[in-house]
Coordinates of C-alpha atoms in Angstrom, one line a residue:
M1 CA 0.8 6.5 -25.2
S2 CA -1.0 4.3 -23.0
D3 CA -0.3 4.1 -19.6
K4 CA 3.0 1.7 -18.0
L5 CA 1.9 -1.0 -16.0
I6 CA 3.2 -1.8 -13.0
L7 CA 2.5 -5.7 -11.7
G8 CA 2.2 -6.4 -8.0
I9 CA 2.9 -10.1 -7.1
S10 CA 1.8 -11.5 -3.3
G11 CA 3.5 -14.4 -2.4
S12 CA 1.0 -14.8 1.1
P13 CA -1.4 -17.7 1.7
R14 CA -3.3 -15.4 4.1
K15 CA -5.5 -12.9 2.5
G16 CA -6.1 -9.8 3.7
A17 CA -3.3 -9.8 6.0
N18 CA -0.1 -8.5 6.3
T19 CA 1.8 -8.9 3.1
D20 CA -1.2 -7.9 1.1
I21 CA -1.8 -4.6 3.8
C22 CA 2.0 -3.8 2.4
L23 CA 1.7 -4.6 -1.0
Q24 CA -0.9 -2.7 -1.7
A25 CA 0.5 0.0 -0.1
A26 CA 3.0 -0.1 -2.4
M27 CA 1.0 0.2 -5.2
D28 CA -1.9 2.8 -4.7
A29 CA 1.6 4.8 -4.2
A30 CA 2.4 3.6 -7.9
A31 CA -0.6 4.6 -8.9
G32 CA -0.7 7.7 -7.7
V33 CA 2.2 8.7 -9.8
E34 CA 1.1 9.3 -13.8
G35 CA 1.5 7.9 -16.3
I36 CA 1.6 4.1 -14.4
R37 CA -1.4 1.7 -14.4
T38 CA -0.9 -1.3 -11.6
E39 CA -2.2 -4.6 -11.0
T40 CA -1.9 -7.1 -8.8
I41 CA -1.8 -11.1 -8.2
Y42 CA -2.4 -13.1 -5.6
L43 CA -0.3 -16.5 -6.0
R44 CA -2.7 -18.0 -3.3
D45 CA -5.2 -17.9 -5.9
Y46 CA -2.9 -19.5 -8.7
R47 CA -2.0 -23.5 -9.0
I48 CA 1.3 -23.8 -10.1
E49 CA 3.6 -26.8 -10.1
P50 CA 6.6 -26.7 -9.1
C51 CA 9.6 -26.6 -12.2
L52 CA 10.8 -30.0 -12.4
G53 CA 14.9 -29.2 -13.9
C54 CA 13.7 -30.4 -17.3
F55 CA 14.9 -27.5 -19.0
A56 CA 12.4 -28.2 -22.0
C57 CA 11.4 -25.0 -22.1
C58 CA 15.5 -23.7 -22.6
P59 CA 16.0 -26.6 -25.8
K60 CA 19.5 -26.4 -27.2
T61 CA 17.8 -26.3 -31.1
I62 CA 16.2 -23.9 -32.8
V63 CA 12.3 -24.6 -32.0
P64 CA 9.2 -22.7 -33.6
E65 CA 7.6 -19.9 -32.3
R66 CA 5.1 -20.8 -29.4
D67 CA 2.5 -19.9 -27.4
Y68 CA 3.2 -21.6 -24.3
A69 CA 6.4 -20.7 -21.9
C70 CA 6.8 -24.3 -20.4
P71 CA 6.0 -27.2 -22.0
A72 CA 6.2 -29.4 -18.7
H73 CA 3.1 -27.2 -17.6
R74 CA 1.7 -26.1 -20.1
D75 CA -1.9 -25.9 -18.7
D76 CA -1.1 -25.0 -15.0
D77 CA -2.3 -21.5 -13.9
M78 CA 1.4 -19.7 -14.6
S79 CA 0.1 -20.0 -18.1
K80 CA -2.2 -16.2 -17.2
I81 CA 1.1 -15.0 -15.1
Y82 CA 3.4 -14.9 -18.1
P83 CA 1.5 -12.6 -20.3
K84 CA 1.4 -10.0 -17.8
L85 CA 5.2 -10.7 -16.3
L86 CA 5.8 -9.6 -20.4
E87 CA 3.1 -6.8 -20.7
C88 CA 4.6 -4.8 -17.3
S89 CA 7.8 -2.5 -17.1
G90 CA 7.9 -3.0 -13.4
L91 CA 7.7 -5.7 -10.9
I92 CA 6.9 -5.2 -7.1
L93 CA 7.4 -9.0 -5.4
A94 CA 6.4 -9.3 -1.5
S95 CA 6.2 -12.5 0.8
P96 CA 5.7 -13.2 4.7
V97 CA 8.9 -14.4 6.3
Y98 CA 8.7 -17.8 6.7
F99 CA 11.8 -20.4 8.4
G100 CA 14.2 -16.8 7.4
N101 CA 13.1 -16.8 3.7
M102 CA 10.7 -16.3 1.1
T103 CA 7.3 -18.6 1.1
G104 CA 7.2 -21.5 -1.2
Q105 CA 4.3 -20.1 -3.2
M106 CA 6.6 -17.3 -3.7
K107 CA 10.1 -19.5 -4.5
T108 CA 8.0 -22.2 -7.1
F109 CA 6.6 -18.3 -8.7
M110 CA 9.8 -17.3 -8.9
D111 CA 11.8 -20.9 -10.3
R112 CA 8.7 -21.2 -13.0
T113 CA 10.1 -17.9 -14.6
E114 CA 13.2 -20.0 -16.0
P115 CA 11.5 -19.7 -20.1
L116 CA 11.6 -15.8 -19.2
L117 CA 15.9 -15.8 -18.9
R118 CA 17.9 -16.0 -22.0
Y119 CA 17.4 -19.6 -22.6
G120 CA 13.9 -19.2 -23.7
T121 CA 12.4 -19.3 -27.0
G122 CA 10.4 -16.3 -29.0
K123 CA 8.8 -13.9 -27.3
F124 CA 9.3 -15.2 -23.7
K125 CA 13.1 -14.9 -24.0
Y126 CA 14.4 -12.0 -22.0
G127 CA 10.8 -11.4 -20.7
L128 CA 12.2 -8.9 -17.5
Q129 CA 15.4 -8.0 -19.0
H130 CA 15.6 -4.3 -18.1
K131 CA 12.7 -4.2 -16.1
V132 CA 12.1 -2.2 -12.9
G133 CA 12.2 -4.8 -9.7
G134 CA 11.3 -3.7 -6.1
G135 CA 10.7 -6.2 -3.3
I136 CA 9.0 -6.6 -0.3
A137 CA 9.4 -8.8 3.0
V138 CA 6.8 -8.8 5.9
G139 CA 8.1 -10.2 9.0
G140 CA 6.2 -11.1 12.6
N141 CA 9.3 -10.5 14.7
R142 CA 12.0 -7.8 14.5
N143 CA 15.6 -9.2 12.8
A144 CA 13.9 -12.4 12.2
G145 CA 15.1 -12.6 8.2
E146 CA 13.8 -9.6 6.2
E147 CA 16.4 -8.7 4.8
F148 CA 17.5 -11.6 4.0
T149 CA 14.2 -12.0 2.1
L150 CA 14.7 -9.0 0.3
L151 CA 18.2 -9.7 -0.4
A152 CA 16.6 -12.8 -2.3
L153 CA 13.9 -11.0 -4.0
Q154 CA 16.9 -9.3 -4.8
Y155 CA 19.1 -11.3 -6.2
Y156 CA 16.0 -13.4 -8.1
F157 CA 15.7 -9.2 -10.1
Q158 CA 19.4 -9.6 -10.9
V159 CA 19.3 -13.3 -12.6
H160 CA 17.0 -12.1 -14.7
D161 CA 18.8 -9.0 -15.4
M162 CA 16.5 -6.1 -13.8
I163 CA 16.9 -2.3 -12.6
V164 CA 16.5 -2.9 -9.0
V165 CA 15.3 -0.5 -6.4
G166 CA 15.3 0.0 -2.8
S167 CA 12.6 2.4 -0.8
G168 CA 14.6 5.5 0.1
G169 CA 13.8 9.1 -0.2
Q170 CA 10.4 11.1 0.6
P171 CA 12.6 11.6 2.9
T172 CA 11.9 9.4 5.0
P173 CA 12.5 6.2 5.8
G174 CA 16.2 6.7 4.4
C175 CA 18.9 3.5 3.2
Y176 CA 16.7 0.9 2.8
L177 CA 16.7 -2.6 0.6
G178 CA 13.1 -2.5 -0.4
G179 CA 9.5 -1.8 1.5
G180 CA 8.9 -3.8 5.1
A181 CA 7.1 -4.1 8.1
T182 CA 6.8 -6.0 11.0
T183 CA 3.7 -7.2 13.2
W184 CA 6.3 -7.0 16.1
P185 CA 5.7 -5.6 18.5
N186 CA 1.5 -5.8 18.4
D187 CA -1.3 -6.1 20.9
K188 CA -2.0 -10.0 19.5
S189 CA 0.3 -12.3 18.3
E190 CA -1.8 -13.6 15.3
S191 CA -3.0 -10.4 14.2
R192 CA -4.2 -9.9 10.4
D193 CA -3.0 -6.3 10.6
G194 CA 0.0 -5.8 12.5
V195 CA 1.9 -4.0 10.4
L196 CA -0.4 -0.5 10.3
K197 CA 1.0 -0.3 13.6
D198 CA 4.6 -0.1 12.1
E199 CA 4.6 2.8 10.5
L200 CA 7.4 3.5 9.0
G201 CA 7.5 0.4 7.6
L202 CA 4.5 1.2 5.4
M203 CA 6.2 4.4 4.5
S204 CA 9.1 2.2 3.4
C205 CA 6.3 0.0 1.0
R206 CA 4.9 3.5 -0.3
N207 CA 8.5 4.5 -1.1
L208 CA 9.3 1.3 -2.8
G209 CA 5.9 1.8 -5.3
R210 CA 6.4 5.4 -5.5
N211 CA 10.3 5.1 -7.0
V212 CA 9.7 1.5 -9.3
A213 CA 6.9 3.6 -11.3
E214 CA 9.4 6.6 -11.7
T215 CA 12.4 4.5 -12.5
V216 CA 10.1 2.8 -15.4
L217 CA 9.0 6.3 -16.5
R218 CA 12.7 7.9 -16.6
M219 CA 14.1 5.3 -18.0
G220 CA 11.3 5.0 -20.7
I221 CA 10.7 1.2 -19.9

């Protein structure tokens, strides 16, 4: 039996900075679970057009099987991400907090998964349903929108009828909605690796990755 894929997606525009560090901690923990393999996508490397709200991906009449999900943007880079979303058993979304919420890159990606809902066609219909999801939010300050961002990510998972896990257990940090860390306080306001000083936050990310992986195996997804 082949290993189950956990897909991590970073919505940070900053290469190798705090969100990438937190996501990597989660992915390393997931990869440490036997029977799991991981892959990471960085949205900044992809050209993803915004959803037009045209619902061409959700026709009201039956259409023939097709190998593309979005008729409006058939040639942008979401075409490279859709197959990975269909293949994965678990999905970890990580975003820095911008103005109290996720980044525009992450929201644009999320909007473009409309074809994977029940309205989609062929193999894309219910593309994420019953898979395992976990969220990571990284903020520059305490109480700056991390929990709100985690809830927004979890709402996305629930819209897709996914199984949502948090980052508790192992036995610390306890009861957390998901993974996440903060760069505050740090010595440099522009520190690209400030989360490395937040050991509790990094532990929550590792716990999240492990929980996603172990839930995938428990559920036999």
